[in-house]
């Protein structure tokens, strides 16, 4: 792991202010002792915490009588976070098995010994045998997993309709089965339908295109997600319209994404969070890819996640700058720590997903190179510097995503990763023994 102390210093000076100044009284807990402060909601003496951000389990306890929780003031929570970067191998007292991620060149030579990749199968619909889909991600609210897709239609025609952004529940004991309830026609099945004030598509681009990312849980059963709207024709081509925010919740047959209002940014803005988003260290982190030249990260405190003005974005000079930049400005001047400074430039073409790995005790950002490989990058912080790329498999595919809900015991010693091609989404199993 090549992590210079320069980066750690930079990270802590960058991180310190928003937390300690805005929320001096806010307490943090580290219930799973992984060195990463849990996200907690406080209601008087009652505290609910989301444990390790990728195990999706909320725990509720009485703060004044709790022996299990370590309470740490916000200002030290920040230094816990950054010192975890420097001392990760010794920081954990969690019960998960752990391993050491080798450097990227050693990784390749350890294929088949220290790590294994195998195929699992293709995901399928519980109601329509010929269902096809792309860009499938999973998210979790209230310990219930669900899929969000890009385009969904039958492999054999339009007899089951067409949707450009539906969501369906997953199946806890069968990662491949998409639980479509009693839905067989996907027309009008949209996770986050356009708001009434959004500009209505006009010829020659008469259809909506709705790009969605995943959802991050902000309180038990409630999540945030972003949608990027375009107008499109039947080839899928058309002008950008802008960015929307939705509040995700668990509907009876499928999840709902209710828009918070009209578009929050216009067609020239950075499409915030469309690659992936994550609840970590008290923030919602939102990632956007620069299509082959890096990744931009933004964030807002979890309690302000639905306020677009609360988001700040990491510039290449190391400053967090408030306000959504234009996509053009962001491509030139924004990126993860280390990018443009001799560090690894994280390459993603479209989708990806990031998790805190309980096994490696690092963040792992899974993504793909267009049409050719599944890979990940690793970092001690959500914003870099990242190491990698760590190549997993050479596959014809895109929309590479990780599905930690199905990792046995939440340990992340085994991870499931998917990649799609030609409206089929293939699932792979990744086992570590590092
Ligand atoms: C979460 O859901 C899984 C699968 O349904 C179940 O095995 C597990 O016990 C649940 N965890 C909690 C804390 O409810
Ligand atoms: C699917 O449902 C939509 C909306 O109800 C309807 O207009 C369409 O005809 C249906 N498609 C098919 C192929 O039955
Ligand atoms: C599908 O199921 C929901 C509730 O589970 C019910 O309200 C709805 O009527 C059902 N639709 C059909 C077409 O059976
Ligand atoms: C969709 O729009 C693009 C860009 O204007 C155009 O090149 C393409 O031919 C259009 N497709 C259809 C089916 O009209
Ligand atoms: C949220 O969206 C669902 C599905 O579109 C809808 O049935 C429900 O009424 C919406 N809730 C609110 C509060 O707008
Ligand atoms: C860092 O870069 C951003 C984005 O270009 C800019 O707005 C900001 O003023 C710069 N800050 C410093 C200290 O140079
Ligand atoms: C690792 O080995 C598997 C075969 O077991 C192969 O399919 C895969 O492409 C290899 N990955 C890399 C990065 O070499």
Coordinates of C-alpha atoms and ligand atoms in Angstrom, one line a residue:
X1 CA 0.0 0.0 0.0
X2 CA 1.7 3.2 -1.1
X3 CA 0.2 6.0 1.0
X4 CA 2.3 9.0 1.6
X5 CA 2.0 11.0 4.8
X6 CA 1.4 14.0 2.6
X7 CA -2.0 12.6 1.6
X8 CA -3.0 11.9 5.2
X9 CA -2.1 15.4 6.3
X10 CA -4.0 16.9 3.4
X11 CA -7.0 14.7 4.1
X12 CA -7.3 15.7 7.7
X13 CA -7.0 19.4 7.1
X14 CA -9.6 19.1 4.4
X15 CA -11.9 17.1 6.5
X16 CA -11.7 18.8 9.8
X17 CA -13.9 21.9 9.5
X18 CA -17.4 21.0 8.4
X19 CA -18.0 18.5 11.1
X20 CA -16.6 20.1 14.1
X21 CA -17.8 23.6 13.4
X22 CA -21.3 22.9 12.3
X23 CA -22.1 20.1 14.8
X24 CA -20.1 20.6 17.9
X25 CA -22.5 18.7 20.1
X26 CA -23.1 15.8 17.7
X27 CA -21.9 12.5 19.2
X28 CA -20.6 9.6 17.1
X29 CA -20.5 5.9 18.0
X30 CA -18.4 3.1 16.7
X31 CA -20.5 0.2 17.7
X32 CA -18.7 -2.4 15.5
X33 CA -15.3 -1.1 16.5
X34 CA -14.1 -0.8 12.9
X35 CA -12.5 2.6 13.4
X36 CA -15.2 4.2 11.2
X37 CA -17.8 6.3 13.1
X38 CA -21.2 4.9 12.5
X39 CA -24.0 7.1 11.2
X40 CA -26.4 7.7 14.2
X41 CA -29.6 9.5 14.7
X42 CA -30.2 10.9 18.2
X43 CA -33.7 11.5 19.6
X44 CA -33.2 12.5 23.2
X45 CA -31.5 9.6 24.9
X46 CA -32.5 7.2 22.2
X47 CA -29.9 6.6 19.5
X48 CA -30.2 4.6 16.3
X49 CA -27.0 3.8 14.4
X50 CA -26.3 2.3 11.0
X51 CA -23.4 0.0 11.7
X52 CA -20.5 -0.5 9.4
X53 CA -21.9 1.4 6.4
X54 CA -22.2 -1.6 4.2
X55 CA -23.8 -4.1 6.6
X56 CA -27.1 -2.2 6.6
X57 CA -28.2 -3.1 10.1
X58 CA -29.6 -0.3 12.3
X59 CA -29.2 -0.8 16.0
X60 CA -31.1 1.3 18.6
X61 CA -30.0 1.8 22.2
X62 CA -30.4 4.2 25.2
X63 CA -27.3 6.3 25.2
X64 CA -27.0 7.0 28.9
X65 CA -27.2 3.3 29.9
X66 CA -25.4 1.8 27.0
X67 CA -22.2 -0.1 27.7
X68 CA -21.8 -1.4 24.1
X69 CA -21.4 2.0 22.4
X70 CA -18.2 4.0 22.5
X71 CA -19.3 7.6 22.4
X72 CA -16.8 10.0 20.8
X73 CA -17.3 13.7 20.2
X74 CA -17.5 14.8 16.6
X75 CA -14.1 16.5 16.6
X76 CA -12.3 13.4 17.6
X77 CA -14.5 11.3 15.3
X78 CA -12.8 13.1 12.5
X79 CA -9.4 12.3 13.7
X80 CA -10.4 8.7 14.3
X81 CA -11.5 8.6 10.6
X82 CA -8.2 9.9 9.3
X83 CA -5.9 8.1 11.7
X84 CA -7.7 4.9 10.6
X85 CA -6.0 5.6 7.3
X86 CA -2.6 5.6 8.9
X87 CA -3.1 2.6 11.2
X88 CA -5.7 0.5 9.5
X89 CA -4.1 -2.8 10.1
X90 CA -4.2 -2.4 13.9
X91 CA -7.3 -0.2 14.2
X92 CA -9.9 -2.9 14.2
X93 CA -11.4 -4.8 17.0
X94 CA -14.3 -6.1 15.0
X95 CA -15.3 -9.7 14.8
X96 CA -14.9 -10.0 11.1
X97 CA -12.1 -12.0 9.5
X98 CA -9.6 -9.6 7.9
X99 CA -7.0 -9.8 5.2
X100 CA -4.3 -7.6 3.6
X101 CA -4.8 -6.3 0.2
X102 CA -1.6 -6.8 -1.8
X103 CA -0.4 -4.1 -4.2
X104 CA -2.0 -4.1 -7.6
X105 CA 0.9 -5.9 -9.4
X106 CA 1.2 -8.7 -6.8
X107 CA -2.6 -9.1 -7.0
X108 CA -2.5 -10.4 -10.5
X109 CA 0.0 -13.1 -9.7
X110 CA -2.2 -14.3 -6.8
X111 CA -5.2 -15.1 -8.9
X112 CA -6.4 -18.6 -8.0
X113 CA -4.4 -18.7 -4.7
X114 CA -5.2 -15.6 -2.6
X115 CA -8.3 -14.7 -4.5
X116 CA -10.8 -16.6 -6.8
X117 CA -13.4 -15.4 -9.2
X118 CA -16.1 -17.7 -10.4
X119 CA -19.4 -17.4 -12.3
X120 CA -22.7 -17.7 -10.5
X121 CA -25.3 -17.2 -13.3
X122 CA -27.6 -14.5 -14.7
X123 CA -30.2 -12.6 -12.8
X124 CA -33.8 -13.5 -13.7
X125 CA -37.4 -12.1 -13.2
X126 CA -39.8 -13.9 -10.9
X127 CA -42.6 -13.2 -13.4
X128 CA -41.3 -12.9 -17.0
X129 CA -38.9 -15.6 -18.2
X130 CA -37.5 -13.5 -21.0
X131 CA -36.9 -10.3 -19.1
X132 CA -33.8 -8.3 -20.1
X133 CA -32.1 -5.4 -18.3
X134 CA -29.0 -3.3 -18.0
X135 CA -27.2 -1.2 -15.3
X136 CA -28.5 -3.2 -12.4
X137 CA -27.4 -2.0 -8.9
X138 CA -28.7 -3.1 -5.5
X139 CA -29.4 -0.9 -2.5
X140 CA -30.7 -1.6 1.0
X141 CA -33.4 0.2 3.1
X142 CA -34.5 -1.2 6.4
X143 CA -32.5 -4.4 5.7
X144 CA -34.5 -5.0 2.5
X145 CA -32.5 -5.2 -0.7
X146 CA -33.7 -3.9 -4.0
X147 CA -32.6 -3.5 -7.6
X148 CA -32.6 -0.4 -9.7
X149 CA -32.1 -0.9 -13.4
X150 CA -31.6 1.2 -16.5
X151 CA -33.6 0.0 -19.5
X152 CA -35.9 -3.1 -18.9
X153 CA -37.7 -4.9 -21.6
X154 CA -38.2 -8.5 -22.8
X155 CA -35.5 -10.1 -25.0
X156 CA -38.2 -11.1 -27.4
X157 CA -40.0 -7.8 -28.0
X158 CA -42.2 -5.2 -26.4
X159 CA -44.9 -7.5 -25.2
X160 CA -44.0 -6.8 -21.5
X161 CA -43.5 -3.1 -22.1
X162 CA -40.4 -0.9 -21.7
X163 CA -39.2 1.0 -18.7
X164 CA -36.2 3.3 -18.5
X165 CA -35.6 3.2 -14.7
X166 CA -37.7 0.7 -12.6
X167 CA -36.9 -0.8 -9.2
X168 CA -37.8 -4.2 -7.9
X169 CA -37.1 -6.0 -4.7
X170 CA -34.3 -8.6 -4.5
X171 CA -34.7 -12.1 -3.0
X172 CA -32.7 -12.6 0.2
X173 CA -31.9 -16.3 -0.3
X174 CA -31.4 -16.1 -4.1
X175 CA -29.2 -13.3 -5.4
X176 CA -30.2 -14.0 -9.0
X177 CA -34.0 -13.8 -8.5
X178 CA -35.5 -10.3 -9.1
X179 CA -38.8 -10.2 -7.2
X180 CA -41.3 -8.5 -9.5
X181 CA -44.3 -9.2 -7.4
X182 CA -47.2 -9.5 -9.8
X183 CA -45.7 -7.1 -12.4
X184 CA -45.4 -8.4 -15.9
X185 CA -45.8 -5.1 -17.9
X186 CA -43.0 -2.7 -16.9
X187 CA -44.5 0.3 -18.7
X188 CA -45.1 3.1 -16.2
X189 CA -43.1 1.2 -13.6
X190 CA -40.5 3.9 -12.7
X191 CA -38.6 4.3 -9.5
X192 CA -38.4 8.1 -9.7
X193 CA -40.9 9.5 -12.2
X194 CA -40.3 13.0 -13.4
X195 CA -41.8 15.9 -11.4
X196 CA -44.7 17.8 -12.9
X197 CA -42.5 20.9 -13.4
X198 CA -39.8 19.0 -15.4
X199 CA -39.7 20.1 -19.1
X200 CA -41.9 17.6 -21.0
X201 CA -40.1 15.8 -23.9
X202 CA -40.8 17.2 -27.4
X203 CA -40.2 15.9 -30.9
X204 CA -37.8 14.7 -32.2
X205 CA -36.9 13.4 -28.7
X206 CA -40.4 12.4 -27.4
X207 CA -39.3 10.1 -24.5
X208 CA -37.8 10.5 -21.1
X209 CA -34.5 9.0 -20.3
X210 CA -33.9 8.6 -16.6
X211 CA -30.4 7.7 -15.4
X212 CA -30.4 6.6 -11.8
X213 CA -27.7 5.6 -9.4
X214 CA -28.1 3.6 -6.2
X215 CA -29.8 4.7 -3.1
X216 CA -28.1 5.4 0.3
X217 CA -30.0 5.0 3.5
X218 CA -30.3 8.2 5.6
X219 CA -32.7 7.0 8.3
X220 CA -34.3 3.6 8.9
X221 CA -36.2 2.8 5.8
X222 CA -35.6 6.1 4.0
X223 CA -33.0 6.7 1.4
X224 CA -31.7 9.4 -1.0
X225 CA -31.1 9.0 -4.7
X226 CA -30.3 11.1 -7.7
X227 CA -31.7 11.0 -11.2
X228 CA -30.3 12.6 -14.3
X229 CA -33.0 13.3 -16.9
X230 CA -32.6 13.5 -20.6
X231 CA -35.0 13.6 -23.5
X232 CA -34.5 10.8 -25.9
X233 CA -35.6 9.2 -29.2
X234 CA -35.9 5.4 -29.7
X235 CA -32.1 5.2 -30.2
X236 CA -31.6 6.5 -26.7
X237 CA -30.1 9.7 -27.9
X238 CA -31.2 13.2 -26.9
X239 CA -30.4 16.4 -25.0
X240 CA -29.6 16.5 -21.2
X241 CA -32.3 18.2 -19.0
X242 CA -30.8 18.1 -15.5
X243 CA -30.5 16.7 -12.0
X244 CA -33.3 15.6 -9.7
X245 CA -33.2 14.3 -6.1
X246 CA -35.7 11.6 -4.8
X247 CA -36.6 10.2 -1.4
X248 CA -36.7 6.4 -1.6
X249 CA -38.9 4.3 0.6
X250 CA -40.3 0.7 0.7
X251 CA -43.6 0.5 -1.2
X252 CA -45.8 -2.6 -0.9
X253 CA -44.8 -4.2 -4.2
X254 CA -41.6 -2.3 -5.1
X255 CA -39.6 0.6 -3.8
X256 CA -40.8 4.2 -4.4
X257 CA -38.6 7.2 -5.3
X258 CA -40.5 10.4 -4.7
X259 CA -38.9 13.5 -6.2
X260 CA -38.2 16.2 -3.7
X261 CA -39.4 18.8 -6.3
X262 CA -38.3 20.1 -9.7
X263 CA -34.8 19.7 -11.2
X264 CA -32.1 21.0 -8.8
X265 CA -29.6 21.7 -11.6
X266 CA -29.7 22.3 -15.3
X267 CA -28.3 20.4 -18.3
X268 CA -24.8 21.8 -18.0
X269 CA -24.3 20.7 -14.4
X270 CA -22.3 17.7 -13.1
X271 CA -24.6 14.7 -13.0
X272 CA -24.1 14.3 -9.3
X273 CA -24.1 10.7 -7.9
X274 CA -25.1 8.9 -11.0
X275 CA -22.1 6.6 -10.8
X276 CA -22.8 5.7 -7.2
X277 CA -23.5 7.2 -3.7
X278 CA -22.7 6.0 -0.2
X279 CA -23.5 6.8 3.4
X280 CA -20.1 6.9 5.2
X281 CA -18.5 8.8 8.1
X282 CA -21.5 11.1 8.6
X283 CA -21.7 12.1 5.0
X284 CA -23.5 11.1 1.8
X285 CA -20.7 10.7 -0.7
X286 CA -21.7 11.1 -4.4
X287 CA -19.5 10.0 -7.3
X288 CA -19.6 10.9 -11.0
X289 CA -17.3 9.5 -13.6
X290 CA -15.3 11.6 -16.0
X291 CA -15.8 8.9 -18.7
X292 CA -12.2 7.6 -18.8
X293 CA -10.3 10.5 -17.2
X294 CA -11.1 10.2 -13.5
X295 CA -13.9 10.4 -10.9
X296 CA -15.4 13.4 -9.1
X297 CA -16.6 13.1 -5.5
X298 CA -19.0 15.4 -3.7
X299 CA -20.6 15.1 -0.3
X300 CA -23.1 16.6 2.2
X301 CA -23.6 15.8 5.8
X302 CA -26.3 13.1 6.0
X303 CA -28.7 15.4 7.8
X304 CA -28.5 17.8 4.9
X305 CA -28.5 15.3 2.1
X306 CA -31.7 16.4 0.5
X307 CA -30.4 20.1 0.2
X308 CA -28.5 20.4 -3.0
X309 CA -26.7 23.6 -1.7
X310 CA -25.2 21.6 1.1
X311 CA -23.0 19.6 -1.3
X312 CA -19.3 20.3 -1.7
X313 CA -17.0 18.8 -4.3
X314 CA -13.4 17.9 -4.1
X315 CA -11.2 20.0 -6.4
X316 CA -7.8 18.7 -7.7
X317 CA -6.1 21.3 -5.5
X318 CA -7.4 19.5 -2.5
X319 CA -10.2 21.9 -1.5
X320 CA -13.8 21.0 -1.0
X321 CA -15.7 23.7 -2.9
X322 CA -19.4 24.3 -2.2
X323 CA -21.9 24.2 -5.0
X324 CA -22.4 21.9 -8.0
X325 CA -19.8 22.7 -10.7
X326 CA -20.6 22.6 -14.4
X327 CA -19.6 19.3 -15.9
X328 CA -17.0 21.1 -18.1
X329 CA -15.4 22.8 -15.1
X330 CA -15.5 19.5 -13.1
X331 CA -13.7 17.6 -15.8
X332 CA -10.8 20.0 -15.7
X333 CA -10.6 21.0 -12.1
X334 CA -12.1 18.3 -9.9
X335 CA -11.2 14.8 -9.0
X336 CA -10.3 12.4 -6.2
X337 CA -7.3 13.0 -3.9
X338 CA -4.1 12.1 -5.7
X339 CA -5.5 12.6 -9.2
X340 CA -3.5 15.1 -11.2
X341 CA -0.8 14.9 -8.5
X342 CA 1.1 11.8 -9.7
X343 CA -1.5 9.5 -8.1
X344 CA -3.6 6.8 -9.5
X345 CA -6.3 8.1 -11.9
X346 CA -9.4 6.0 -11.3
X347 CA -11.0 5.1 -14.6
X348 CA -14.7 4.3 -14.9
X349 CA -17.0 4.2 -17.8
X350 CA -20.4 4.7 -16.4
X351 CA -21.5 2.8 -13.3
X352 CA -19.8 1.5 -10.3
X353 CA -20.3 1.0 -6.6
X354 CA -18.3 1.6 -3.5
X355 CA -18.4 -0.1 -0.1
X356 CA -16.4 -0.2 3.1
X357 CA -14.9 -3.7 3.1
X358 CA -15.0 -5.3 6.5
X359 CA -12.4 -7.8 5.2
X360 CA -9.8 -5.4 3.9
X361 CA -10.8 -2.5 6.1
X362 CA -10.6 -0.2 3.2
X363 CA -13.1 1.3 0.8
X364 CA -13.4 -0.7 -2.5
X365 CA -14.7 1.1 -5.6
X366 CA -15.9 -1.4 -8.2
X367 CA -16.3 -0.4 -11.8
X368 CA -15.4 -1.4 -15.3
X369 CA -13.5 -0.3 -18.4
X370 CA -16.0 -0.1 -21.1
X371 CA -16.8 -3.4 -22.6
X372 CA -13.6 -5.2 -21.4
X373 CA -13.0 -5.7 -17.7
X374 CA -14.3 -5.8 -14.1
X375 CA -12.0 -4.1 -11.6
X376 CA -11.8 -2.2 -8.4
X377 CA -9.7 0.5 -6.7
X378 CA -9.0 0.7 -2.9
X379 CA -8.6 3.6 -0.5
X380 CA -8.5 4.3 3.2
X381 CA -10.9 7.2 2.7
X382 CA -14.0 7.8 0.5
X383 CA -12.2 10.4 -1.5
X384 CA -8.8 8.8 -2.2
X385 CA -6.0 8.5 -2.8
X386 CA -7.0 5.3 -4.5
X387 CA -4.7 2.4 -5.4
X388 CA -5.2 0.1 -8.3
X389 CA -6.6 -0.8 -10.7
X390 CA -7.1 -4.4 -9.4
X391 CA -8.4 -6.4 -12.3
X392 CA -10.8 -9.2 -11.5
X393 CA -12.0 -10.6 -14.8
X394 CA -11.9 -9.8 -18.5
X395 CA -15.5 -9.8 -19.6
X396 CA -17.6 -8.3 -22.3
X397 CA -19.7 -6.0 -20.1
X398 CA -20.5 -2.8 -18.4
X399 CA -22.5 -1.6 -15.4
X400 CA -20.1 -3.3 -12.9
X401 CA -21.6 -3.3 -9.4
X402 CA -21.0 -5.0 -6.1
X403 CA -23.9 -6.5 -4.0
X404 CA -22.7 -6.7 -0.4
X405 CA -26.1 -7.5 1.0
X406 CA -25.5 -11.2 -0.1
X407 CA -22.0 -11.5 1.4
X408 CA -22.2 -14.3 3.9
X409 CA -22.3 -12.9 7.5
X410 CA -21.6 -9.4 6.2
X411 CA -17.8 -10.2 6.4
X412 CA -17.0 -9.3 2.8
X413 CA -14.6 -12.1 2.6
X414 CA -16.9 -13.1 -0.3
X415 CA -18.3 -10.4 -2.5
X416 CA -20.7 -10.8 -5.4
X417 CA -20.1 -8.5 -8.4
X418 CA -22.2 -8.2 -11.6
X419 CA -21.6 -7.0 -15.1
X420 CA -24.1 -6.7 -17.9
X421 CA -24.1 -7.1 -21.7
X422 CA -26.8 -7.3 -24.3
X423 CA -29.5 -6.9 -21.6
X424 CA -28.2 -9.9 -19.6
X425 CA -26.7 -9.2 -16.2
X426 CA -24.1 -11.8 -15.1
X427 CA -23.2 -12.4 -11.5
X428 CA -19.7 -13.3 -10.3
X429 CA -18.5 -14.5 -7.0
X430 CA -15.2 -13.1 -5.6
X431 CA -13.6 -15.0 -2.7
X432 CA -10.6 -13.6 -0.8
X433 CA -8.0 -15.5 1.2
X434 CA -5.4 -12.8 1.5
Ligands
LIG1 C1 -31.6 -8.9 7.3 O1 -32.1 -9.6 6.3 C2 -31.5 -10.9 6.1 C3 -32.2 -11.6 4.9 O2 -33.6 -11.4 4.9 C4 -31.7 -11.7 7.4 O3 -31.1 -13.0 7.3 C5 -31.1 -11.0 8.6 O4 -31.3 -11.7 9.8 C6 -31.7 -9.6 8.7 N1 -31.0 -8.8 9.7 C7 -31.6 -8.1 10.6 C8 -30.8 -7.4 11.6 O5 -32.8 -8.0 10.6
LIG2 C1 -48.3 -2.2 -20.9 O1 -49.0 -1.3 -20.1 C2 -49.2 0.0 -20.7 C3 -49.8 0.9 -19.6 O2 -50.9 0.4 -19.0 C4 -50.1 -0.2 -21.9 O3 -50.3 1.1 -22.5 C5 -49.5 -1.1 -22.8 O4 -50.3 -1.4 -23.9 C6 -49.1 -2.4 -22.2 N1 -48.2 -3.1 -23.1 C7 -48.5 -4.3 -23.6 C8 -47.6 -4.8 -24.6 O5 -49.5 -4.9 -23.2
LIG3 C1 -50.6 -6.7 -7.4 O1 -50.4 -6.8 -6.0 C2 -50.8 -5.6 -5.2 C3 -50.6 -5.8 -3.8 O2 -49.7 -6.8 -3.5 C4 -52.3 -5.4 -5.5 O3 -52.7 -4.2 -4.9 C5 -52.6 -5.3 -7.0 O4 -54.0 -5.2 -7.2 C6 -52.1 -6.5 -7.7 N1 -52.2 -6.3 -9.1 C7 -52.7 -7.3 -9.9 C8 -52.8 -6.9 -11.4 O5 -53.0 -8.4 -9.5
LIG4 C1 -31.9 10.0 -32.5 O1 -31.2 11.2 -32.5 C2 -29.9 11.2 -33.0 C3 -29.3 12.6 -32.8 O2 -30.1 13.5 -33.4 C4 -29.9 10.7 -34.5 O3 -28.6 10.6 -35.0 C5 -30.6 9.4 -34.6 O4 -30.8 9.0 -35.9 C6 -32.0 9.5 -34.0 N1 -32.6 8.2 -33.9 C7 -33.8 7.9 -34.4 C8 -34.4 6.5 -34.4 O5 -34.5 8.8 -34.9
LIG5 C1 -44.5 8.3 -3.9 O1 -44.5 7.6 -5.1 C2 -45.5 6.6 -5.1 C3 -45.3 5.8 -6.4 O2 -45.1 6.7 -7.5 C4 -46.9 7.2 -5.0 O3 -47.8 6.1 -5.0 C5 -47.0 7.9 -3.7 O4 -48.2 8.6 -3.6 C6 -45.9 9.0 -3.6 N1 -45.9 9.5 -2.3 C7 -45.9 10.9 -2.1 C8 -45.8 11.3 -0.7 O5 -45.9 11.7 -3.0
LIG6 C1 -9.2 25.1 -5.9 O1 -9.9 24.8 -7.1 C2 -11.2 25.2 -7.1 C3 -11.9 24.6 -8.4 O2 -11.2 25.1 -9.5 C4 -11.3 26.7 -7.0 O3 -12.7 27.1 -7.0 C5 -10.6 27.1 -5.7 O4 -10.6 28.5 -5.6 C6 -9.2 26.6 -5.6 N1 -8.7 26.8 -4.3 C7 -7.5 27.2 -4.1 C8 -7.1 27.4 -2.6 O5 -6.7 27.3 -5.0
LIG7 C1 -8.3 -14.9 -12.8 O1 -8.5 -16.3 -13.1 C2 -9.7 -16.6 -13.7 C3 -9.8 -18.1 -13.9 O2 -9.8 -18.7 -12.7 C4 -9.9 -15.9 -15.0 O3 -11.2 -16.1 -15.5 C5 -9.7 -14.4 -14.7 O4 -9.8 -13.7 -16.0 C6 -8.4 -14.1 -14.1 N1 -8.3 -12.7 -13.8 C7 -7.2 -12.0 -14.0 C8 -7.3 -10.5 -13.7 O5 -6.2 -12.4 -14.5

